[in-house]
Coordinates of C-alpha atoms in Angstrom, one line a residue:
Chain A
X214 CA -15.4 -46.8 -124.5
X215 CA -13.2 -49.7 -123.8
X216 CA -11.8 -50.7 -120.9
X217 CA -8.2 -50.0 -122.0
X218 CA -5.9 -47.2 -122.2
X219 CA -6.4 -45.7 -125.7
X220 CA -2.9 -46.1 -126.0
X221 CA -0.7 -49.5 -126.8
X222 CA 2.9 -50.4 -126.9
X223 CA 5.4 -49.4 -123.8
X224 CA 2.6 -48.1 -121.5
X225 CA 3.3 -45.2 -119.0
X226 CA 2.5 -46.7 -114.7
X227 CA -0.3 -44.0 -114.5
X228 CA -1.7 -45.2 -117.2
X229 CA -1.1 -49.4 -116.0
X230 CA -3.1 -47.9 -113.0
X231 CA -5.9 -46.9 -114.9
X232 CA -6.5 -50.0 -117.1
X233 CA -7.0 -51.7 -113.6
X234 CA -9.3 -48.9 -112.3
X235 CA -11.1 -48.8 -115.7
X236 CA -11.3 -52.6 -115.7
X237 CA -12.9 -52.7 -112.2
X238 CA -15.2 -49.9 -113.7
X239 CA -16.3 -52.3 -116.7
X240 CA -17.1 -55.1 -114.8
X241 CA -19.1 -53.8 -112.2
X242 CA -16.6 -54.6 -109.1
X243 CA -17.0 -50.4 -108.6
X244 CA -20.6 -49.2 -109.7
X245 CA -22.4 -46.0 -110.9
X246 CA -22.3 -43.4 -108.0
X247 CA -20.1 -45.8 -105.7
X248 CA -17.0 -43.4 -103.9
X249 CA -13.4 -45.1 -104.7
X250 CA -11.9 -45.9 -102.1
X251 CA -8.9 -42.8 -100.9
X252 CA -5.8 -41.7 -102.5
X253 CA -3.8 -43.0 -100.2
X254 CA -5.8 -46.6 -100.3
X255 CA -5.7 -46.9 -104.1
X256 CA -2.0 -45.8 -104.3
X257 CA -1.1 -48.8 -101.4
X258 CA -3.3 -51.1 -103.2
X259 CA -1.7 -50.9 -106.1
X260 CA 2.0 -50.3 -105.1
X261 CA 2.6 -47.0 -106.6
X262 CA 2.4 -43.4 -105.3
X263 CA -0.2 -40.8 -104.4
X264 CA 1.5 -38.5 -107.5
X265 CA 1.1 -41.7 -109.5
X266 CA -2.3 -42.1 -108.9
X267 CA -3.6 -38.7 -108.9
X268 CA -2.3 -39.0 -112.9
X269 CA -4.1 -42.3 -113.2
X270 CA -7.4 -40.6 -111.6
X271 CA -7.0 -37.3 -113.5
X272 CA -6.9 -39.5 -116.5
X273 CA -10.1 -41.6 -116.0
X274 CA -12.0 -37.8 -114.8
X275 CA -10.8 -37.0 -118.4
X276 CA -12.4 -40.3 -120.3
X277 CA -16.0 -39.6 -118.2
X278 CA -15.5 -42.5 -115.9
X279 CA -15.1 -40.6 -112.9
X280 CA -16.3 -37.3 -111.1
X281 CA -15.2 -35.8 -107.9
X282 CA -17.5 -33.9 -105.5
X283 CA -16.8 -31.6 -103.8
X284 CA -14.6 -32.4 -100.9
X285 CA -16.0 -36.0 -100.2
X286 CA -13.6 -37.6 -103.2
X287 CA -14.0 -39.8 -106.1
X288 CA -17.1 -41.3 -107.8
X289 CA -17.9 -43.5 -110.6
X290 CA -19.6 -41.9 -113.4
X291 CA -23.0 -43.0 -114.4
X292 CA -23.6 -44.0 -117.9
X293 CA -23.9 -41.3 -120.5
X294 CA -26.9 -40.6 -121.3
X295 CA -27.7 -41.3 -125.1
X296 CA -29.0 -38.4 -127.1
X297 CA -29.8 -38.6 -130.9
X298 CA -30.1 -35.4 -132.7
X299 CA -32.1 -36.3 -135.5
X300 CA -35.0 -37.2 -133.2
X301 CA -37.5 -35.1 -132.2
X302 CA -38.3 -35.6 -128.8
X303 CA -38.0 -33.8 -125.5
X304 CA -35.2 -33.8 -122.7
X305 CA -37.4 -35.4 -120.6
X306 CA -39.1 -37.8 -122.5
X307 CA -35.5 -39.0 -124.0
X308 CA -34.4 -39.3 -120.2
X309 CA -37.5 -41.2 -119.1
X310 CA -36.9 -43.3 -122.0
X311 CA -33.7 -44.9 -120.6
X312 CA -35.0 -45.4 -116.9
X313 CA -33.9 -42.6 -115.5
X314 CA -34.9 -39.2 -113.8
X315 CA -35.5 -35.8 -115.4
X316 CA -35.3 -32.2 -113.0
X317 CA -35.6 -29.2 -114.6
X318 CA -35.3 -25.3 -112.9
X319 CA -36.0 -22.3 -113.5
X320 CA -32.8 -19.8 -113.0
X321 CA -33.9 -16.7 -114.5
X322 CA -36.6 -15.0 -116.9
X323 CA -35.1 -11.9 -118.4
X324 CA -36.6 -9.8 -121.3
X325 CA -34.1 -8.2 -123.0
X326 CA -32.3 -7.2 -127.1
X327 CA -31.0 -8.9 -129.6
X328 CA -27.1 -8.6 -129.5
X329 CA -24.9 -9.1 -132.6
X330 CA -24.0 -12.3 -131.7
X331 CA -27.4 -13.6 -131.8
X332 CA -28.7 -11.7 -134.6
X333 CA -26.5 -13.8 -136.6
X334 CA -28.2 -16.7 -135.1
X335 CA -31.4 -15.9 -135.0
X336 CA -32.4 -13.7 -138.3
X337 CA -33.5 -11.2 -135.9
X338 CA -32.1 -7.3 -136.2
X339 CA -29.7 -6.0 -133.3
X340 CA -31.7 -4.6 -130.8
X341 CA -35.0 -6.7 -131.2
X342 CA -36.7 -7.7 -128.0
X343 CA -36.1 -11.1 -127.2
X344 CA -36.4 -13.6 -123.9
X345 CA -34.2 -15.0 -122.3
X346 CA -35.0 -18.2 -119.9
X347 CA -32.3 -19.8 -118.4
X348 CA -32.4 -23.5 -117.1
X349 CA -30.4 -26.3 -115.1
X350 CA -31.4 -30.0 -115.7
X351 CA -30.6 -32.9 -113.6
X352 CA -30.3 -36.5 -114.4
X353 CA -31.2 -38.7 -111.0
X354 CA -30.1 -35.6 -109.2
X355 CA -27.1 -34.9 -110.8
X356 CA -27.1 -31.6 -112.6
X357 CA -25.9 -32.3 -116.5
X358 CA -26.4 -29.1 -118.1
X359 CA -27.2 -25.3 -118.1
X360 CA -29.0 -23.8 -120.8
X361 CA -30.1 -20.3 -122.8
X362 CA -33.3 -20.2 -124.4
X363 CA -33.6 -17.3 -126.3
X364 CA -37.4 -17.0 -127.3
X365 CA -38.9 -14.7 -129.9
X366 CA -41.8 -12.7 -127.7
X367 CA -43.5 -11.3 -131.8
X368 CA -44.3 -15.3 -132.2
X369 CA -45.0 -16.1 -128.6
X370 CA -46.7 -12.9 -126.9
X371 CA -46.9 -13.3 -123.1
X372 CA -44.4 -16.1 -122.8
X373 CA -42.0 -15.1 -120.2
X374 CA -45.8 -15.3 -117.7
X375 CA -45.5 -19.2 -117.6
X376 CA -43.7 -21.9 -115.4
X377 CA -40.6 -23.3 -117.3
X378 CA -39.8 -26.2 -114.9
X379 CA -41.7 -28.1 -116.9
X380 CA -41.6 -28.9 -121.2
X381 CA -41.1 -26.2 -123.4
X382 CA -42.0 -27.7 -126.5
X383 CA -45.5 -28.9 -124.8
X384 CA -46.0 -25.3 -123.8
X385 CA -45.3 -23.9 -127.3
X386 CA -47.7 -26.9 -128.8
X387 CA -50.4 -25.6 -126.1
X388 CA -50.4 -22.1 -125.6
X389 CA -49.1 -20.9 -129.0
X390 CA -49.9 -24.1 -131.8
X391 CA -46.3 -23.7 -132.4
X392 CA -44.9 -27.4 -134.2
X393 CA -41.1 -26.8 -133.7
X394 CA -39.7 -27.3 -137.2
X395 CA -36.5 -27.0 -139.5
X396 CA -34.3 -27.7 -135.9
X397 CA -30.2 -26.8 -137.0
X398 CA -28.4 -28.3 -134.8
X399 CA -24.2 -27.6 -133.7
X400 CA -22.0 -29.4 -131.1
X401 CA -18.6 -28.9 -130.5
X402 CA -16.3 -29.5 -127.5
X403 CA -15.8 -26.6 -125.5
X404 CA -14.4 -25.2 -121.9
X405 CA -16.8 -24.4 -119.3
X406 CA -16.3 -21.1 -117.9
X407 CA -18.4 -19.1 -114.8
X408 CA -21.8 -19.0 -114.5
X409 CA -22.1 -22.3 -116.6
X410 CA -19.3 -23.8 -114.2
X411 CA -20.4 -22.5 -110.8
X412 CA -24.0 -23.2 -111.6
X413 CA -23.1 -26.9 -112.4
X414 CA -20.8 -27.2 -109.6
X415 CA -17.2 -27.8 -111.5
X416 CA -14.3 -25.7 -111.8
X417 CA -13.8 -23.0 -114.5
X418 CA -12.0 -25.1 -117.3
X419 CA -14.1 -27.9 -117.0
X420 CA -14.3 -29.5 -120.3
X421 CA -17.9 -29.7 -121.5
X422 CA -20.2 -29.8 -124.6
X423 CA -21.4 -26.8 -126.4
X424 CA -24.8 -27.7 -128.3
X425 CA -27.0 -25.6 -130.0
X426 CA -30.2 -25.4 -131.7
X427 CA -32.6 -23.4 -134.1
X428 CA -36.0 -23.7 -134.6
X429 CA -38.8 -21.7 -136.4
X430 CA -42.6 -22.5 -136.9
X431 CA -44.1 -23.6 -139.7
X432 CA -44.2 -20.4 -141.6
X433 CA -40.4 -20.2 -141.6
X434 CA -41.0 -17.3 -138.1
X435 CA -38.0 -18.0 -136.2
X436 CA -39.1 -19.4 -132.6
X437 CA -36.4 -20.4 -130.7
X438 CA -32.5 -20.6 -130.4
X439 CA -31.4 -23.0 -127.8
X440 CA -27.6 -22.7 -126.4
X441 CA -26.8 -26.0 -124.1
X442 CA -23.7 -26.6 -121.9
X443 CA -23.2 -30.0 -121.1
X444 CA -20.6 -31.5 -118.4
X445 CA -18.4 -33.5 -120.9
X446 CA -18.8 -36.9 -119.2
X447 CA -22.9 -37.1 -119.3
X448 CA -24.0 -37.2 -123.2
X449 CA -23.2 -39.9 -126.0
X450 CA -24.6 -39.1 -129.1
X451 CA -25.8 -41.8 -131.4
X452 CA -26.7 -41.5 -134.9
X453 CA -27.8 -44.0 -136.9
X454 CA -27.4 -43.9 -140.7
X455 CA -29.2 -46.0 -142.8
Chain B
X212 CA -19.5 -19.3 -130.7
X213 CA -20.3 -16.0 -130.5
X214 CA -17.1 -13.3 -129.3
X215 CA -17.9 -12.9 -125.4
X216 CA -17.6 -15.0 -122.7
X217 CA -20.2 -17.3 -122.3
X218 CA -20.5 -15.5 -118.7
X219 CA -21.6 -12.6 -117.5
X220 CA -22.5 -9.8 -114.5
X221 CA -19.1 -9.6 -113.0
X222 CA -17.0 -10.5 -115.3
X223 CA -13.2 -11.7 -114.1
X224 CA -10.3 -9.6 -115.6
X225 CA -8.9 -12.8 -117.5
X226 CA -12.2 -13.1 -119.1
X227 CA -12.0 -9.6 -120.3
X228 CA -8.6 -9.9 -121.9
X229 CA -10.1 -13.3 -123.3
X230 CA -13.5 -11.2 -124.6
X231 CA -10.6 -8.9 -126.2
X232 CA -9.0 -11.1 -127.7
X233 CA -12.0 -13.1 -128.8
X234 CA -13.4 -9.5 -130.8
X235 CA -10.4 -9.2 -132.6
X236 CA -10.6 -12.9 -134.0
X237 CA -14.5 -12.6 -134.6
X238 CA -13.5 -8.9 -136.4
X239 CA -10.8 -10.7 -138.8
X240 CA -8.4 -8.5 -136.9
X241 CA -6.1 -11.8 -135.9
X242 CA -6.7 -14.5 -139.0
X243 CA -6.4 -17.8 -138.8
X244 CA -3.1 -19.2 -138.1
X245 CA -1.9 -16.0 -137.5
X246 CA 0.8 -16.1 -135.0
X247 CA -0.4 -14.3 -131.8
X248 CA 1.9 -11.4 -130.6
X249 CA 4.0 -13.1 -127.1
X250 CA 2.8 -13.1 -124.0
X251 CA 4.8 -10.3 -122.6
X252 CA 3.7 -7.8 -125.3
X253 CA -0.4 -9.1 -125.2
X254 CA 0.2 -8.5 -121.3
X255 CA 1.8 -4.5 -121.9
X256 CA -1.0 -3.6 -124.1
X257 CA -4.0 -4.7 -122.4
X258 CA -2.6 -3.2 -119.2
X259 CA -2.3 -6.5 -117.3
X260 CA 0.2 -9.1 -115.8
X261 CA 1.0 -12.1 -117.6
X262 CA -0.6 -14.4 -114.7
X263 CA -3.5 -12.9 -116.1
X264 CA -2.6 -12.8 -119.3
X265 CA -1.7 -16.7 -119.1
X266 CA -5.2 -17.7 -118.1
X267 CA -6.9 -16.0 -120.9
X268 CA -4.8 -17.5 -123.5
X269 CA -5.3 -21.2 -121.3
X270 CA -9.6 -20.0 -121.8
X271 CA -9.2 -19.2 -125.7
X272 CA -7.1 -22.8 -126.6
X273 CA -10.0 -24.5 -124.2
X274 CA -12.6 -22.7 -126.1
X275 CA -10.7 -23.8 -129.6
X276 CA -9.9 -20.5 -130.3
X277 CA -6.4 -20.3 -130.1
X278 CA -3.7 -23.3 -130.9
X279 CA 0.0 -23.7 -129.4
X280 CA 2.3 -24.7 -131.6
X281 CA 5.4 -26.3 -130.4
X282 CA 7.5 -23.5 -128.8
X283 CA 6.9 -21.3 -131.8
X284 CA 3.6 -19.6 -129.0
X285 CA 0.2 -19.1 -129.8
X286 CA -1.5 -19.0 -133.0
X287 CA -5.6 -18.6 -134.4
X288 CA -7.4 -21.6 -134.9
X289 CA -8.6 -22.1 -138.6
X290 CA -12.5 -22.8 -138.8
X291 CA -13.8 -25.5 -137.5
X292 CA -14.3 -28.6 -140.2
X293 CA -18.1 -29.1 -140.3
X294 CA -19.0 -32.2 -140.3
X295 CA -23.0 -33.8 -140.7
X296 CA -23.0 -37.6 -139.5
X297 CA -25.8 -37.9 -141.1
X298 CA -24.9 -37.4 -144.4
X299 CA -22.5 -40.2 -146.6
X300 CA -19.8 -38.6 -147.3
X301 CA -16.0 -39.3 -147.4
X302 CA -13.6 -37.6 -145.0
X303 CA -11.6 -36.2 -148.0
X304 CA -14.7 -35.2 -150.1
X305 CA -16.0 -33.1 -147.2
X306 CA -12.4 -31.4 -146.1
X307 CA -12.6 -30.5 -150.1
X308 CA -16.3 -29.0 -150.7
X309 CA -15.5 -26.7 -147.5
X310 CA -12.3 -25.0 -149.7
X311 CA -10.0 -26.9 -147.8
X312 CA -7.4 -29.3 -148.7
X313 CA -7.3 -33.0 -147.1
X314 CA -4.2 -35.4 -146.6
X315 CA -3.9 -39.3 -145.1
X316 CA -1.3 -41.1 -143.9
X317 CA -0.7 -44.7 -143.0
X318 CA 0.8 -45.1 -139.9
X319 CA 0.2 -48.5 -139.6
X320 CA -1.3 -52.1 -140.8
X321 CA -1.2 -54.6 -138.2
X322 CA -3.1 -58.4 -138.5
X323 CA -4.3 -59.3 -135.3
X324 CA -7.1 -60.5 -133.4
X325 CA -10.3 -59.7 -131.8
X326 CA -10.4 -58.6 -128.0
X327 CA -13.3 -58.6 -125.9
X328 CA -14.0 -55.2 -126.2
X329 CA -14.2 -55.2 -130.1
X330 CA -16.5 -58.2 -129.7
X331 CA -18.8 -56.5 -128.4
X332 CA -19.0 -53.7 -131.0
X333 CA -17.9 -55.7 -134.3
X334 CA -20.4 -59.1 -133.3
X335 CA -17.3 -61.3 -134.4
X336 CA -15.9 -63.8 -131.3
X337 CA -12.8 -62.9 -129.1
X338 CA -10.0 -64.2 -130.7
X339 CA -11.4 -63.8 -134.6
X340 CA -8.5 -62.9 -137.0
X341 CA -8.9 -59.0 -137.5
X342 CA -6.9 -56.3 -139.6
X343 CA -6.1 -52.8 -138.2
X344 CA -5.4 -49.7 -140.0
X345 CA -4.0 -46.8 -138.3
X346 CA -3.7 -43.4 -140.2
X347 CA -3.6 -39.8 -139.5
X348 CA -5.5 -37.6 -141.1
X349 CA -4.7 -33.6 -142.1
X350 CA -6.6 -30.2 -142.6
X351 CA -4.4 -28.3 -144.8
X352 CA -1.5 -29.4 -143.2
X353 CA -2.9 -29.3 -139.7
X354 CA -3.6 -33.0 -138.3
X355 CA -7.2 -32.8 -137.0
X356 CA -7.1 -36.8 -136.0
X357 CA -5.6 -39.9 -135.6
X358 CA -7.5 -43.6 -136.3
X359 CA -7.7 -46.9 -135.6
X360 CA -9.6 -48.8 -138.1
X361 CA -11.1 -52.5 -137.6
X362 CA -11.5 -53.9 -140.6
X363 CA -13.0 -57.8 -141.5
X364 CA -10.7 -60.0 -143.5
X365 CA -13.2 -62.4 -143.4
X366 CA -15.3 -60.1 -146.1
X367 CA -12.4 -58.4 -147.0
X368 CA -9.6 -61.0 -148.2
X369 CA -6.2 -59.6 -149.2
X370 CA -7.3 -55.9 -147.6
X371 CA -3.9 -55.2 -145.7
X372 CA -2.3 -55.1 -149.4
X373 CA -4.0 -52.0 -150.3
X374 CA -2.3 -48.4 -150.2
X375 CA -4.4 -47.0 -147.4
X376 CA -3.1 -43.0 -148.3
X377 CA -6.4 -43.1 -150.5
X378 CA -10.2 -43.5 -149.9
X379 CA -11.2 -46.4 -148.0
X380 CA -14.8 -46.4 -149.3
X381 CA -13.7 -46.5 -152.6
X382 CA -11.7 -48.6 -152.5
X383 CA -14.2 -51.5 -150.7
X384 CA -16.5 -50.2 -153.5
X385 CA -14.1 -51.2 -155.7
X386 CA -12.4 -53.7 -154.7
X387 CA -14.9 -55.9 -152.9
X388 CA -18.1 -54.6 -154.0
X389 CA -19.1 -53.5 -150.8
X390 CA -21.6 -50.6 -150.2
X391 CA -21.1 -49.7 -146.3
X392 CA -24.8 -49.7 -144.4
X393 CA -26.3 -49.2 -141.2
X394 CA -23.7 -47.1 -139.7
X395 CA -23.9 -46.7 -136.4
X396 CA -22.1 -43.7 -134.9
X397 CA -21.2 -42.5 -131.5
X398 CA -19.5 -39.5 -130.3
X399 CA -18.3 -38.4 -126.9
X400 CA -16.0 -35.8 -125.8
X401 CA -12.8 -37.3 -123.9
X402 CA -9.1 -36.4 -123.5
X403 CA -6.2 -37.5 -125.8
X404 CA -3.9 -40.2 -124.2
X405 CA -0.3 -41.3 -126.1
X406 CA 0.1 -42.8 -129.0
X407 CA -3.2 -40.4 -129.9
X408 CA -1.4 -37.3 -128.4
X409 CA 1.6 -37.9 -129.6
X410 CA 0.6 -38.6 -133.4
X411 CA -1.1 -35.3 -133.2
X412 CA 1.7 -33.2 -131.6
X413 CA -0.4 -32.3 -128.6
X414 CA 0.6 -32.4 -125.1
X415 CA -1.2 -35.9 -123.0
X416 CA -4.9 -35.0 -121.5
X417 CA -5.2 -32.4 -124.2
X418 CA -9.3 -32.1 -124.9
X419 CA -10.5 -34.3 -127.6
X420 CA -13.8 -35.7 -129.5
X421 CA -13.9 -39.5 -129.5
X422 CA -16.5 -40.9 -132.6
X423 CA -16.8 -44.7 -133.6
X424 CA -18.6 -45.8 -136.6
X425 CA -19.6 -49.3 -137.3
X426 CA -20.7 -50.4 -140.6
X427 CA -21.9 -53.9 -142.2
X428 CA -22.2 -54.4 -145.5
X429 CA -26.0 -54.9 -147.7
X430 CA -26.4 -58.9 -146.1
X431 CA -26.0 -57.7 -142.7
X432 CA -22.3 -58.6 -142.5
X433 CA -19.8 -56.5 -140.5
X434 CA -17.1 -54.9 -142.6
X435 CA -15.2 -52.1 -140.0
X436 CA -15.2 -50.8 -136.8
X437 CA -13.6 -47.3 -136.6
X438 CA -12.2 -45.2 -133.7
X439 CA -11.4 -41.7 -134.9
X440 CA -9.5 -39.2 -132.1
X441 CA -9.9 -35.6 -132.8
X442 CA -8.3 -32.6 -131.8
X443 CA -11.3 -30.8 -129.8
X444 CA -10.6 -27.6 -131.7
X445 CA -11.1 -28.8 -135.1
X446 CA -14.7 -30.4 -135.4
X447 CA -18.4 -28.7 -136.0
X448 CA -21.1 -31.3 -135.4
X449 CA -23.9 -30.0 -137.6
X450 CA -27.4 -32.1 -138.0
X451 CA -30.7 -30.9 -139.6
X452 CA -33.8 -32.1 -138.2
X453 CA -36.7 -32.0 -141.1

């Protein structure tokens, strides 16, 4: 976004304050990953107060252009990462494509049922077996998101035997011939809430992005429902239409 | 999303009242816009204090669940608008083929001229003559977003005469002959700032989804730039990849 206040006319100080921040952001003066400098620093250097300037940084933390960690202050944020929906590649491949670096870890393996919930989702009956794989993935060391995979183990016999820290949709091409196809996919903003905060490292309320995303093979046998929870400041998505 | 807490194992007590709550809403129990009983009398019958009782209301609005109104309390969110960015539709032509009923306002039409950060996404130079449209846009009464359009009066001579309470597709259809192309669209969540908050009768830092779309018209020139602001409680993403 710009490096202005989305708001115009008779601007608030806090928000004065962030222009300047934001503006130092935009042209490079403070870079991806570089601490700002402390509270007490940025509210002398620019003549206001620490209250002042907590509203100013609470404000840019908001937008995505900051992140705090834990006890050692302030960051810049690095750029979003750009994800396009209506292309089919993986999470690693789309985060190797833009220079940067891709983690994934394995949390948990779990076979369990179908709940209500996911019945709906899935076209599978309450009760069901399914597995559950639960992920983290980094970008450059940062983790972004946490993620379900519920996997249907009729399609995919044996699956919950093989090492996840790697692709998933290679593993399905390889093991199983499975071509991922007929992918529905839904975003919305939501609130992240324990385990998704704690295992991402943010406070329950975090604002975040819920994405998710159905798949079945090419005979129409559902395969996979995906449920992704984003920190809100790492993801742009980008659609073009022609 | 589904009616639990996208947590589980231990779960906290405000998470349960939420998961409560949340059944009832899934189960049609509580409707939409359906006032929410106060938090005194939610607190008596699920057996807790209203601290408690506070915090799962504060998890349900973050999750889009539940809206405040202005000092009338709590009420259910209607459904989520779907919206595929993909697909060419009009805001009003989509709001109507999901049953509901749309509604624009004009808040504003303003000549000015082009800064440097709408250089960089309109192509024109700093300082290029430019007109902006701001309007506000309902969901059966409720406004889901404010917008600040960019439009080209170099292509589009004599636009800022034009009622704007009406289709602006059609009306460049129309009127100038233009068919919009190669829209580009980005979306990010962010928080709502004044004059967006404000138009929408939410509270500053309130969660929102920010989407641009920039369009040219079939020789490659640019036509608008838009910035839409939406309530975070009032949007579906939905894409299908063939």
């Amino acid at each position: 976004m710009e490096a202005r206040a989305n708001g115009e006319g008779s601007t608030p100080l806090y928000l004065r304050v962030r222009d300047q921040l934001a503006n130092q952001i935009e042209a490079g003066l403070l870079a991806a990953n570089t601490r700002l400098p402390s509270e007490r620093v940025l509210a002398e250097s620019h003549g206001t107060t620490r209250v002042t300037t907590r509203l100013a940084l609470a404000q840019l933390e908001a937008e995505g252009r900051i992140y705090r960690s834990n006890r050692r202050g302030w960051f810049v944020s690095p750029p979003r990462l750009v994800y396009n929906p209506t292309q089919d590649y993986s999470f690693s491949d789309n985060v190797t494509s833009q220079g940067r670096t891709p983690a994934t870890e394995t949390l948990e393996v779990t076979a369990t049922e179908v709940a209500p919930w996911l019945a709906n989702k899935t076209g599978l009956a309450v009760g069901d077996a399914i597995v559950r794989l639960r992920r983290r993935r980094q970008v450059d060391g940062r983790p972004v998101l946490v993620e379900n995979i519920y996997l249907n183990p009729k399609r995919l016999p044996g699956i919950e035997q093989y090492d996840f820290n790697r692709s998933l949709w290679k593993l399905l091409r390889e093991k199983y011939s499975v071509e991922l196809q007929g992918k529905r996919i839904e975003m919305f903003p939501t609130a992240l809430v324990d385990p998704q905060a704690e295992a991402l490292g943010v406070n329950a309320g975090t604002a975040g992005l819920y994405v998710t995303r159905r798949s079945h093979d090419a005979d129409g046998v559902f395969v996979e429902f995906d449920e992704e929870f984003w920190l809100h400041d790492t993801l742009s998505i980008q659609v073009e239409v022609q």
